[in-house]
XYZ file of C-alpha atoms in Angstrom:
719
model
C 118.159 129.879 62.985
C 117.506 133.204 61.447
C 117.805 136.688 63.717
C 113.940 137.291 63.955
C 113.212 133.882 65.130
C 116.000 134.187 68.054
C 114.389 138.050 68.407
C 111.042 136.330 69.008
C 112.842 133.626 71.516
C 113.929 135.968 73.388
C 110.849 138.311 73.821
C 108.951 135.171 74.853
C 111.729 134.141 77.582
C 111.518 137.643 78.769
C 107.673 137.842 79.056
C 107.999 134.502 80.996
C 110.484 135.978 83.508
C 107.586 136.393 85.875
C 106.904 132.664 86.764
C 110.286 132.198 87.830
C 108.963 133.124 91.802
C 105.525 131.561 91.057
C 106.711 128.308 93.189
C 107.379 130.837 96.366
C 103.823 132.107 96.904
C 102.801 129.565 98.836
C 104.302 128.542 102.506
C 107.025 125.886 102.130
C 106.559 123.727 104.987
C 109.730 121.969 106.545
C 109.109 118.888 108.335
C 110.837 117.849 111.062
C 110.497 114.611 112.970
C 109.601 115.821 116.534
C 107.906 119.056 116.608
C 105.580 119.270 113.361
C 105.760 121.041 110.306
C 107.084 124.603 110.178
C 105.968 127.156 107.403
C 108.684 128.821 106.065
C 107.558 131.887 103.330
C 110.403 132.472 100.373
C 107.676 135.312 99.422
C 108.186 137.472 103.088
C 111.994 136.559 103.015
C 112.332 137.924 99.168
C 110.769 141.118 99.486
C 113.194 141.751 102.875
C 116.075 140.963 100.402
C 115.251 142.759 97.483
C 114.744 139.459 95.762
C 118.440 138.319 96.478
C 118.145 134.189 96.452
C 121.711 134.252 96.940
C 122.067 136.159 100.275
C 121.155 132.688 101.609
C 122.094 130.135 98.573
C 124.308 128.866 98.884
C 125.825 130.719 101.620
C 123.885 129.688 104.839
C 121.164 126.940 103.204
C 122.399 124.653 100.069
C 120.208 124.552 97.034
C 121.011 120.792 96.777
C 119.232 118.839 99.683
C 121.805 116.270 100.598
C 124.275 119.116 101.158
C 122.285 120.965 103.832
C 122.901 119.438 107.901
C 120.408 118.848 110.340
C 120.374 121.857 112.552
C 119.020 121.768 116.062
C 117.972 125.234 118.166
C 120.859 125.332 120.418
C 123.216 125.284 116.555
C 120.584 128.211 115.428
C 121.365 130.146 118.972
C 125.005 129.759 118.225
C 124.287 131.273 114.880
C 124.050 128.578 112.266
C 121.220 127.975 109.958
C 117.774 130.355 110.347
C 119.972 131.806 113.346
C 122.514 133.638 111.447
C 119.967 136.417 110.789
C 117.310 135.867 113.831
C 119.902 137.000 116.534
C 120.308 139.483 119.022
C 122.420 141.741 116.182
C 119.222 141.639 114.106
C 116.167 143.024 116.691
C 114.132 143.741 114.214
C 113.747 140.023 113.228
C 111.455 137.433 115.022
C 114.127 136.123 117.755
C 114.451 132.425 117.993
C 113.360 131.983 121.498
C 109.759 133.104 120.366
C 109.193 129.593 119.108
C 105.006 130.623 118.753
C 106.625 132.824 115.721
C 107.504 129.470 113.577
C 105.794 126.701 116.073
C 102.110 127.493 115.238
C 100.991 125.351 117.989
C 97.751 125.765 119.523
C 94.772 123.101 120.388
C 96.732 119.477 121.071
C 93.877 116.468 120.759
C 95.139 113.902 123.344
C 93.006 110.758 122.705
C 92.290 108.463 125.811
C 90.959 105.084 124.979
C 87.373 104.549 127.032
C 87.673 108.654 127.849
C 87.379 110.130 124.819
C 89.494 113.051 123.827
C 90.854 115.762 125.567
C 91.634 119.421 124.434
C 94.891 120.663 125.732
C 94.938 124.612 124.656
C 98.340 126.370 124.155
C 96.981 129.560 123.599
C 95.174 129.804 127.238
C 98.265 128.611 128.508
C 100.887 130.958 126.789
C 98.507 134.101 128.505
C 100.142 132.840 131.837
C 103.582 130.900 130.914
C 105.782 130.851 128.399
C 107.104 127.870 126.254
C 110.158 127.056 128.381
C 108.080 126.664 131.276
C 107.061 123.433 130.146
C 109.175 122.589 127.402
C 111.658 120.078 127.693
C 111.468 120.004 131.695
C 107.661 118.995 132.199
C 106.935 117.868 128.325
C 109.145 117.346 125.614
C 108.284 118.580 122.345
C 107.498 115.855 120.478
C 105.411 112.943 120.139
C 107.577 110.642 121.814
C 105.909 111.505 125.440
C 105.191 108.607 127.496
C 101.643 108.033 128.524
C 100.875 108.825 132.088
C 98.267 107.871 134.416
C 96.080 109.942 136.616
C 97.634 108.139 139.726
C 100.946 109.356 138.168
C 99.671 112.823 137.998
C 98.620 112.808 141.295
C 102.238 112.306 142.150
C 103.056 115.586 140.635
C 104.084 113.865 136.869
C 103.291 115.581 133.459
C 100.003 118.177 134.052
C 100.038 117.116 138.030
C 103.193 119.347 138.060
C 101.242 122.263 138.129
C 97.536 120.751 138.845
C 98.274 120.473 142.345
C 95.712 122.306 144.198
C 97.896 125.117 144.637
C 99.481 126.307 141.717
C 96.207 125.303 139.665
C 93.287 123.466 140.268
C 94.002 119.902 140.978
C 93.929 116.662 138.712
C 92.471 114.589 141.968
C 89.093 116.289 142.355
C 88.143 118.133 139.493
C 87.682 115.284 136.894
C 85.129 117.000 135.033
C 87.551 120.162 133.858
C 88.913 117.864 131.588
C 87.302 114.982 130.975
C 83.860 116.192 129.449
C 81.630 113.020 130.596
C 78.164 112.411 129.208
C 75.349 109.929 129.304
C 76.527 106.070 128.724
C 73.947 103.723 126.974
C 73.968 100.508 128.577
C 72.176 97.382 127.257
C 68.248 97.009 127.712
C 67.836 100.499 126.614
C 68.921 101.484 130.302
C 71.383 104.884 130.295
C 73.756 106.461 133.173
C 73.232 110.044 133.653
C 76.789 111.666 134.738
C 74.896 114.871 134.838
C 72.513 113.671 136.819
C 74.387 112.039 139.263
C 76.775 115.077 139.643
C 73.857 117.067 140.293
C 73.374 115.535 143.586
C 76.634 116.424 144.830
C 78.527 113.108 144.180
C 82.290 113.521 143.646
C 84.035 111.622 140.749
C 86.155 109.762 143.243
C 83.015 108.334 145.206
C 82.417 105.800 142.252
C 85.786 105.981 140.581
C 87.871 103.394 141.252
C 85.966 102.124 143.914
C 82.772 100.678 142.280
C 83.638 101.396 138.582
C 86.867 100.899 137.451
C 86.791 103.335 133.970
C 89.216 102.323 130.836
C 90.097 98.882 129.246
C 90.111 97.176 132.872
C 86.425 98.386 132.891
C 83.896 95.004 133.518
C 80.626 94.816 132.507
C 78.070 93.268 135.167
C 74.549 91.229 134.920
C 71.595 92.094 136.716
C 72.665 89.256 139.083
C 75.591 90.789 140.065
C 74.307 94.367 141.023
C 71.600 92.408 143.091
C 74.412 91.011 144.753
C 75.898 94.563 145.566
C 78.098 94.982 142.573
C 78.374 98.047 140.202
C 74.959 100.199 140.357
C 74.154 97.751 143.049
C 76.249 99.110 145.547
C 74.389 102.305 145.622
C 71.022 101.100 144.260
C 69.952 98.659 147.212
C 67.291 99.706 148.226
C 68.283 101.699 151.261
C 70.788 104.151 149.970
C 68.704 104.361 146.621
C 66.034 102.534 144.605
C 66.747 98.877 144.506
C 67.866 97.403 141.280
C 66.396 94.016 141.897
C 62.436 95.370 141.401
C 62.432 98.709 139.955
C 63.510 97.755 136.444
C 61.770 100.452 134.739
C 63.236 103.457 136.979
C 66.651 102.843 134.729
C 65.403 100.701 131.646
C 62.269 103.339 130.536
C 62.793 102.474 126.623
C 61.910 98.284 126.933
C 61.195 97.325 123.389
C 59.247 94.277 121.817
C 62.478 91.973 121.529
C 62.298 90.560 117.936
C 63.432 87.462 116.503
C 64.656 87.368 113.045
C 63.603 83.523 112.653
C 60.420 83.224 111.151
C 59.601 86.930 112.477
C 58.843 85.775 116.108
C 58.263 88.309 118.590
C 57.790 89.182 122.559
C 56.274 92.145 123.577
C 57.592 93.519 126.789
C 54.353 95.627 127.167
C 51.616 92.735 127.005
C 53.679 90.825 129.652
C 54.355 93.984 131.818
C 50.581 94.346 132.569
C 50.527 90.734 133.868
C 53.483 89.831 135.505
C 56.443 92.256 137.317
C 60.414 92.064 135.935
C 61.814 89.784 138.369
C 59.400 87.188 137.891
C 61.458 86.560 134.301
C 64.901 88.487 134.771
C 67.289 86.542 135.693
C 65.936 82.963 136.725
C 64.198 82.351 133.331
C 65.836 84.928 130.930
C 69.433 86.384 131.794
C 69.378 89.724 129.421
C 72.266 91.242 127.933
C 75.521 89.802 126.460
C 75.233 86.457 128.510
C 71.631 85.977 127.139
C 70.962 82.667 125.334
C 68.888 81.948 122.466
C 66.706 78.394 122.961
C 65.502 76.120 120.245
C 61.728 75.071 119.898
C 62.589 71.714 121.292
C 63.755 73.233 124.041
C 61.056 74.846 124.398
C 59.277 71.967 124.868
C 61.105 70.697 127.691
C 60.203 73.923 129.640
C 63.156 76.044 129.085
C 62.899 80.217 128.046
C 59.263 80.588 126.725
C 58.349 76.985 127.599
C 58.828 77.621 131.482
C 54.957 79.098 131.083
C 53.875 78.370 128.273
C 52.996 74.763 128.614
C 49.197 74.626 128.230
C 48.699 75.068 131.608
C 49.797 78.662 132.692
C 49.225 79.631 129.267
C 49.155 78.373 125.810
C 51.760 75.885 124.817
C 54.586 76.704 122.687
C 53.467 73.432 120.830
C 50.793 73.889 118.027
C 49.998 77.648 118.815
C 52.620 78.714 116.442
C 50.993 81.650 115.070
C 50.623 83.262 118.530
C 54.124 84.028 118.560
C 54.832 84.153 114.638
C 51.999 86.785 113.730
C 52.943 86.856 109.763
C 52.458 83.677 107.631
C 56.057 82.130 107.480
C 57.844 82.825 104.088
C 58.544 80.225 101.400
C 61.660 78.321 101.752
C 64.080 78.232 99.557
C 66.650 75.429 98.807
C 69.397 76.110 96.836
C 70.430 73.023 95.233
C 73.872 72.954 93.040
C 73.392 71.683 89.616
C 69.278 71.022 90.081
C 68.147 74.205 90.364
C 66.066 75.911 93.376
C 63.514 73.989 95.013
C 60.707 76.106 96.718
C 58.428 74.962 99.821
C 55.339 76.763 100.096
C 54.259 77.432 103.772
C 51.009 79.183 102.643
C 49.997 75.985 100.492
C 50.505 73.751 103.194
C 48.864 76.023 105.860
C 46.079 75.858 103.873
C 45.629 71.571 104.709
C 47.614 71.159 107.653
C 48.306 72.906 111.226
C 52.316 74.023 112.068
C 51.977 71.335 114.468
C 51.616 68.322 112.354
C 55.118 69.135 110.768
C 56.853 70.870 113.458
C 58.597 69.421 115.337
C 58.374 65.831 114.915
C 58.974 65.733 111.154
C 60.614 68.600 110.218
C 62.743 70.493 113.052
C 62.529 74.013 113.083
C 65.564 76.820 113.780
C 68.747 75.644 114.254
C 68.040 72.310 114.823
C 66.727 71.965 111.247
C 68.791 69.809 109.119
C 68.806 69.114 105.047
C 67.786 65.401 103.504
C 68.782 63.131 100.687
C 66.501 62.431 98.374
C 67.761 58.490 99.152
C 66.402 59.544 102.806
C 63.116 61.014 101.947
C 62.467 57.860 100.062
C 62.552 55.822 103.049
C 59.978 58.185 104.720
C 62.222 60.900 106.174
C 61.242 64.812 105.693
C 58.873 65.711 102.778
C 58.801 61.707 102.170
C 56.504 61.361 105.360
C 54.115 62.618 103.648
C 55.030 62.443 99.735
C 55.053 58.488 99.753
C 52.149 58.099 96.469
C 49.963 57.799 98.696
C 49.101 60.404 101.106
C 50.817 62.998 98.166
C 52.290 62.748 95.000
C 55.792 60.734 95.609
C 59.300 62.555 95.776
C 60.178 60.312 93.327
C 57.850 62.269 90.851
C 60.753 64.929 90.414
C 59.465 67.602 88.462
C 57.218 68.269 91.120
C 59.286 70.302 92.833
C 62.313 70.386 90.696
C 61.346 73.226 88.477
C 63.561 71.665 85.634
C 64.809 73.401 82.832
C 66.525 73.919 79.040
C 70.701 72.889 80.100
C 72.984 75.049 78.179
C 76.370 73.625 77.325
C 79.422 75.210 75.554
C 78.868 76.221 72.131
C 75.004 76.982 72.319
C 74.536 73.151 72.556
C 70.840 73.077 74.347
C 69.195 70.054 76.039
C 65.637 70.263 76.597
C 64.137 68.515 79.758
C 60.471 69.258 78.761
C 61.037 67.649 75.295
C 62.392 64.468 76.905
C 59.818 64.146 79.705
C 57.738 63.395 77.082
C 58.829 60.401 76.184
C 60.828 59.615 79.326
C 60.985 59.349 82.924
C 63.643 61.091 85.171
C 64.914 57.844 86.456
C 65.081 56.359 82.585
C 68.629 59.010 82.782
C 69.166 59.632 86.177
C 71.317 58.503 87.901
C 72.479 56.147 85.767
C 73.830 57.938 82.552
C 73.833 61.464 85.036
C 74.427 61.941 88.471
C 72.144 64.805 89.480
C 74.438 67.402 91.576
C 78.231 67.704 92.073
C 78.999 64.099 90.609
C 77.925 64.760 87.513
C 81.104 64.623 84.476
C 81.022 66.567 80.756
C 81.715 64.576 78.156
C 83.333 65.206 74.928
C 82.022 64.852 71.152
C 84.564 61.844 71.137
C 83.468 60.387 73.751
C 79.878 60.607 72.816
C 80.359 59.066 69.467
C 81.439 55.693 71.049
C 78.364 55.774 73.250
C 79.392 57.932 76.581
C 76.670 60.256 77.650
C 73.878 61.632 75.548
C 75.556 58.880 72.673
C 74.085 56.127 74.855
C 70.606 56.832 73.059
C 71.924 58.855 70.368
C 73.626 56.010 68.395
C 71.505 56.660 64.822
C 69.695 53.553 65.420
C 67.697 54.114 68.980
C 67.498 57.795 68.108
C 69.114 60.552 65.556
C 73.226 59.917 66.144
C 75.553 62.528 67.866
C 78.275 62.349 64.633
C 76.877 63.991 62.060
C 73.595 65.857 63.021
C 75.485 68.715 64.957
C 72.429 71.497 64.346
C 69.904 69.513 66.118
C 71.625 70.445 69.687
C 73.629 73.275 68.534
C 70.793 75.867 67.916
C 73.138 78.390 66.531
C 76.198 78.332 65.507
C 79.393 80.968 66.599
C 81.963 82.758 65.383
C 85.222 81.349 66.729
C 87.972 84.150 67.908
C 91.383 83.549 67.995
C 93.342 85.981 69.795
C 96.634 86.094 68.313
C 99.497 88.604 69.657
C 100.817 90.761 67.381
C 98.440 90.208 64.467
C 95.089 91.169 65.761
C 92.267 88.547 66.367
C 91.443 86.225 63.919
C 87.658 85.287 63.289
C 86.533 82.147 61.905
C 82.734 82.206 60.492
C 81.085 79.268 61.112
C 77.808 81.158 59.233
C 79.831 81.770 56.104
C 81.565 77.849 56.387
C 77.862 76.188 56.747
C 76.501 77.735 53.582
C 78.833 75.443 52.021
C 79.399 72.685 54.093
C 78.496 70.151 55.961
C 79.416 70.084 59.686
C 80.790 66.600 59.673
C 82.936 67.833 56.620
C 85.123 69.053 59.538
C 84.326 68.287 62.582
C 86.000 65.718 64.194
C 88.483 64.611 61.821
C 90.037 67.871 60.524
C 89.174 69.963 63.723
C 88.361 68.077 67.369
C 85.915 70.033 69.059
C 85.649 71.316 72.898
C 88.785 70.546 75.246
C 90.348 68.109 72.700
C 90.916 70.942 69.663
C 94.528 71.860 69.322
C 96.142 75.109 67.952
C 97.975 74.474 64.797
C 100.552 77.396 63.865
C 100.795 78.847 60.253
C 103.522 76.609 59.567
C 101.056 73.565 60.121
C 98.584 75.020 58.085
C 100.924 75.617 55.350
C 101.874 71.945 55.616
C 97.865 71.125 55.163
C 96.837 70.683 58.551
C 93.648 72.562 60.138
C 92.790 75.412 57.780
C 95.376 74.106 55.816
C 93.578 71.322 54.704
C 91.029 73.433 52.673
C 92.940 76.659 52.121
C 95.875 75.294 49.740
C 95.031 77.810 46.885
C 93.166 75.266 45.053
C 90.030 74.344 47.149
C 90.412 77.817 48.477
C 92.500 80.951 49.125
C 96.334 79.921 50.414
C 96.810 80.388 54.245
C 100.346 81.399 52.750
C 99.753 84.151 50.243
C 96.821 85.663 51.506
C 97.015 87.188 55.381
C 94.864 89.542 55.624
C 91.736 87.892 54.582
C 92.101 86.068 58.009
C 94.185 88.800 59.620
C 92.609 92.120 60.257
C 95.897 93.694 60.312
C 96.005 97.345 62.167
C 98.249 99.913 63.202
C 101.018 99.332 65.261
C 101.956 101.887 67.846
C 105.318 101.948 69.321
C 104.968 103.842 72.548
C 108.754 105.165 72.789
C 108.713 108.211 70.505
C 104.682 107.297 69.813
C 105.427 106.140 66.175
C 102.692 104.450 64.398
C 103.118 101.764 61.528
C 99.974 101.479 59.036
C 99.355 97.959 57.678
C 96.742 99.706 55.650
C 99.165 101.988 53.881
C 102.338 99.804 53.078
C 99.621 96.987 52.034
C 98.076 99.300 49.294
C 101.578 98.901 47.666
C 102.991 95.718 48.996
C 102.209 92.434 49.865
C 102.677 90.142 53.149
C 105.669 88.799 52.100
C 107.670 91.448 50.644
C 108.368 92.114 54.995
C 107.266 89.010 56.485
C 109.189 87.340 57.915
C 112.584 88.255 56.389
C 112.361 91.915 57.693
C 109.700 91.367 60.534
C 109.541 88.056 62.166
C 105.480 88.289 63.192
C 105.193 86.906 66.833
C 107.575 86.307 69.672
C 110.682 86.572 67.471
C 109.934 89.570 66.633
C 112.887 92.174 67.097
C 113.238 96.158 68.032
C 115.933 98.331 66.299
C 116.921 101.558 67.463
C 116.883 104.472 65.081
C 120.592 103.965 64.776
C 120.235 100.494 63.451
C 117.420 101.696 61.043
C 120.025 104.359 59.800
C 122.171 101.473 59.112
C 119.307 99.365 56.538
C 118.270 97.635 59.445
C 114.110 96.977 59.664
C 112.216 100.131 58.736
C 115.852 101.405 57.367
C 115.915 98.737 54.679
C 113.241 100.645 52.664
C 113.614 103.954 54.215
C 116.899 105.212 52.624
C 116.174 107.882 50.626
C 115.904 105.973 47.740
C 112.920 103.535 47.909
C 111.231 105.674 50.371
C 111.803 108.491 52.522
C 114.717 108.530 55.216
C 114.214 107.287 58.660
C 116.636 110.317 59.575
C 115.250 113.892 58.398
C 111.435 112.760 57.865
C 110.502 112.357 62.461
C 107.108 113.774 61.786
C 105.880 111.569 58.907
C 106.340 108.321 61.522
C 105.582 110.480 64.831
C 102.675 112.047 63.775
C 101.478 113.359 66.975
C 103.731 115.867 69.326
C 106.116 113.271 70.825
C 105.964 113.213 74.721
C 107.970 115.044 77.143
C 111.227 113.333 78.446
C 111.610 112.744 81.986
C 115.098 112.350 83.570
C 115.149 110.598 86.874
C 117.480 112.672 89.164
C 118.514 112.441 92.678
C 115.967 113.399 95.221
C 118.799 116.295 96.256
C 118.596 117.778 92.395
C 114.720 116.602 91.522
C 113.684 115.628 88.491
C 113.852 117.416 85.081
C 111.032 116.938 82.313
C 112.118 118.182 78.734
C 109.014 119.554 76.852
C 108.527 118.821 73.454
C 105.579 120.808 72.730
C 107.385 123.977 74.360
C 110.104 123.675 72.049
C 108.223 123.157 68.774
C 105.604 126.206 69.916
C 108.806 128.183 70.112
C 109.916 127.665 66.037
C 111.931 124.617 66.603
C 111.874 121.649 64.425
C 113.358 117.927 65.074
C 116.396 118.649 63.287
C 117.428 121.172 64.948
C 118.045 119.228 68.140
C 118.480 116.014 66.368
C 120.899 114.821 64.930
C 122.604 118.052 65.169
C 122.521 117.937 69.311
C 121.756 114.659 70.590
C 121.468 111.580 68.622
C 117.907 110.282 68.246
C 115.989 107.380 70.611
C 117.419 105.928 73.483
C 120.586 106.751 74.700
C 122.985 105.423 77.769
C 124.814 108.902 77.731
C 124.058 111.250 80.684
C 125.097 115.016 80.455
C 126.138 116.730 83.916
C 125.845 120.187 84.379
C 129.470 120.992 83.656
C 129.238 119.425 80.078
C 126.201 121.571 79.273
C 128.178 125.014 80.600
C 130.685 124.114 78.099
C 127.852 124.183 75.371
C 126.843 120.666 75.192
C 123.539 119.045 75.308
C 121.081 121.593 76.398
C 123.945 124.281 76.719
C 124.221 123.972 73.067
C 121.482 126.923 73.104
C 120.997 127.369 77.285
C 124.519 129.060 77.460
C 124.317 131.910 74.830
C 122.121 134.561 73.624
C 119.567 132.149 72.225
C 118.040 131.341 75.822
C 118.405 131.577 79.288
C 121.522 130.366 80.751
C 122.209 126.725 82.566
C 125.127 128.761 83.997
C 122.904 131.330 86.068
C 122.321 129.600 89.593
C 118.884 131.972 89.921
C 117.933 129.856 86.521
C 117.859 126.256 88.652
C 114.134 126.572 88.827
C 113.146 126.866 85.676
C 113.981 123.255 84.599
C 113.669 121.498 88.349
C 110.820 123.120 89.327
C 109.016 121.160 91.942
C 109.393 122.586 95.353
C 109.331 118.957 96.818
C 112.377 117.744 94.405
C 114.877 120.421 95.605
C 113.488 121.510 99.072
C 116.572 122.248 102.248
C 117.118 118.816 104.246
C 114.452 117.928 107.085
C 115.499 119.535 110.388
C 116.248 117.076 112.925
């Protein structure tokens, strides 16, 4: 290496030295198991220590994480860890007993199920008390504090040790000072307002826990329960306060129309309240809330639910007056039937000729009571078959009136056209004799059809054209067959190219079995005359043995370690496939990867690339490794951190591959692991990083230049 290059390298190293402390700009968060994250500023400490890292490392804190012992606060007070400087002998430094200097605590959010979140403010209490007044006598300075109930606090535990009515306001009667109570939305558009009740001079204890038990043991009460004196009914009894029995609208101010999703049925509270009072329906006929029951139309016809009044006497009947509650026209019913398609029932078309009552609920049950019927049941008069019997309306056996038959598409673009066949035959000619409509249908191979199965029962060459030699009649287009072959890429067989020269029957099904019965043939089988080799024998057509690239779209092969690339196109310009395959390289699963050292001994690429036949594998790295080699990551222990060697960084400094390979380290994968002691003695990285050529591996201030990630070398977590 010339002196000018060494000079430039040294200048570059000095110019970049300002980045040594780049990792110290952000506070280092030391995670503890019990007291949260503690921020530690390297930058602040280095300013006070004149950038002297060795003042702490490795005398107080070892730079290797696993060598640091866990230290408690009491041990720090005796001079260990931070206590080596933060002590009475250094009064200018923050003292250990001033907790808030390091422990940046303020608001602690306490989540209580069913009560919301309480906020405890340290700043408010620190104005009156010190940390040690509470920690650890009353509260442990960690997250393992056990939950404490209000009754325990009232007996002096937790917050109750001070909030007893003498030291501070009592936990017993001043609930709202900690609990931010609000309005509680309830069922039926009702809202319970805490503020309205508190403004009437009621104390929390007058309701809690006598009438209402808050929390997970809370019970939801029905209106019937309240009318019996429970819950709100304890006060709202018509004496202490308005009654919960008759004055519904005082709480349920926002009653709305009840909308039933099934066929857009609606119940209007406003219309009924003009004629009736709430208690005439609730809760004798209708139980509101979670215990409400949905009734079917047939149950309503038996005087339940709406049917209690809508009986054609008190009010119009639920039978025959559908549109009075179902204001919009019922939508078309869509029946999705597997393998047959979509069947649509049009309410609009039928309502133009019939009333709702003519079908519902005698012939077809509505709602949850409805059920599906088979075609066999309909043919016997059930469901649609009650009218569609060939007399009143077309018969259910006229399939295409309801089932929009379609062209059925099979594999390899084979098509069955229902319309064309229905011009000559009826549905029953095929269904269900030849084809079972539905899940019982079965797929048949071409070989089975040639023996009379499926389509072959008619397409036999006498009744109609044969399935055997008239492929293009059903297979409207030919497709390219793509064989995905590992290592050699995708091989495409073009039906179009072959169809221009041959008939389908010349290959199918003697040479190639179509469909599920097809068999993959190996290259060895083809060379013996099987599959493609029946024609591609160097007589009828080019041979499968020597003209590989005519079928195999050879490509560049990328070897991930070192980003090496092998180009087939470059080599095929000078050699034939058999020059390499299969003697040097076995294509397929039997292929073997070779190391650079094996290639240098004449194996694999090295059989030609020996500096005689072609350039050597040893000194021409860039010819096969065209891009910048990726970084090499050395996985080390968490205490020292991982190290990444950047090829680009060294190439940018003017080095070439041969400066290191093979002079300092061998190429390729190596089991050798170097330790710092060997580098100190000039081995591995130390061959350059130990002299004037680059920064030294011996200098402890340079550790972070290779072990750069903060998370990889921080001090041991405090316990």
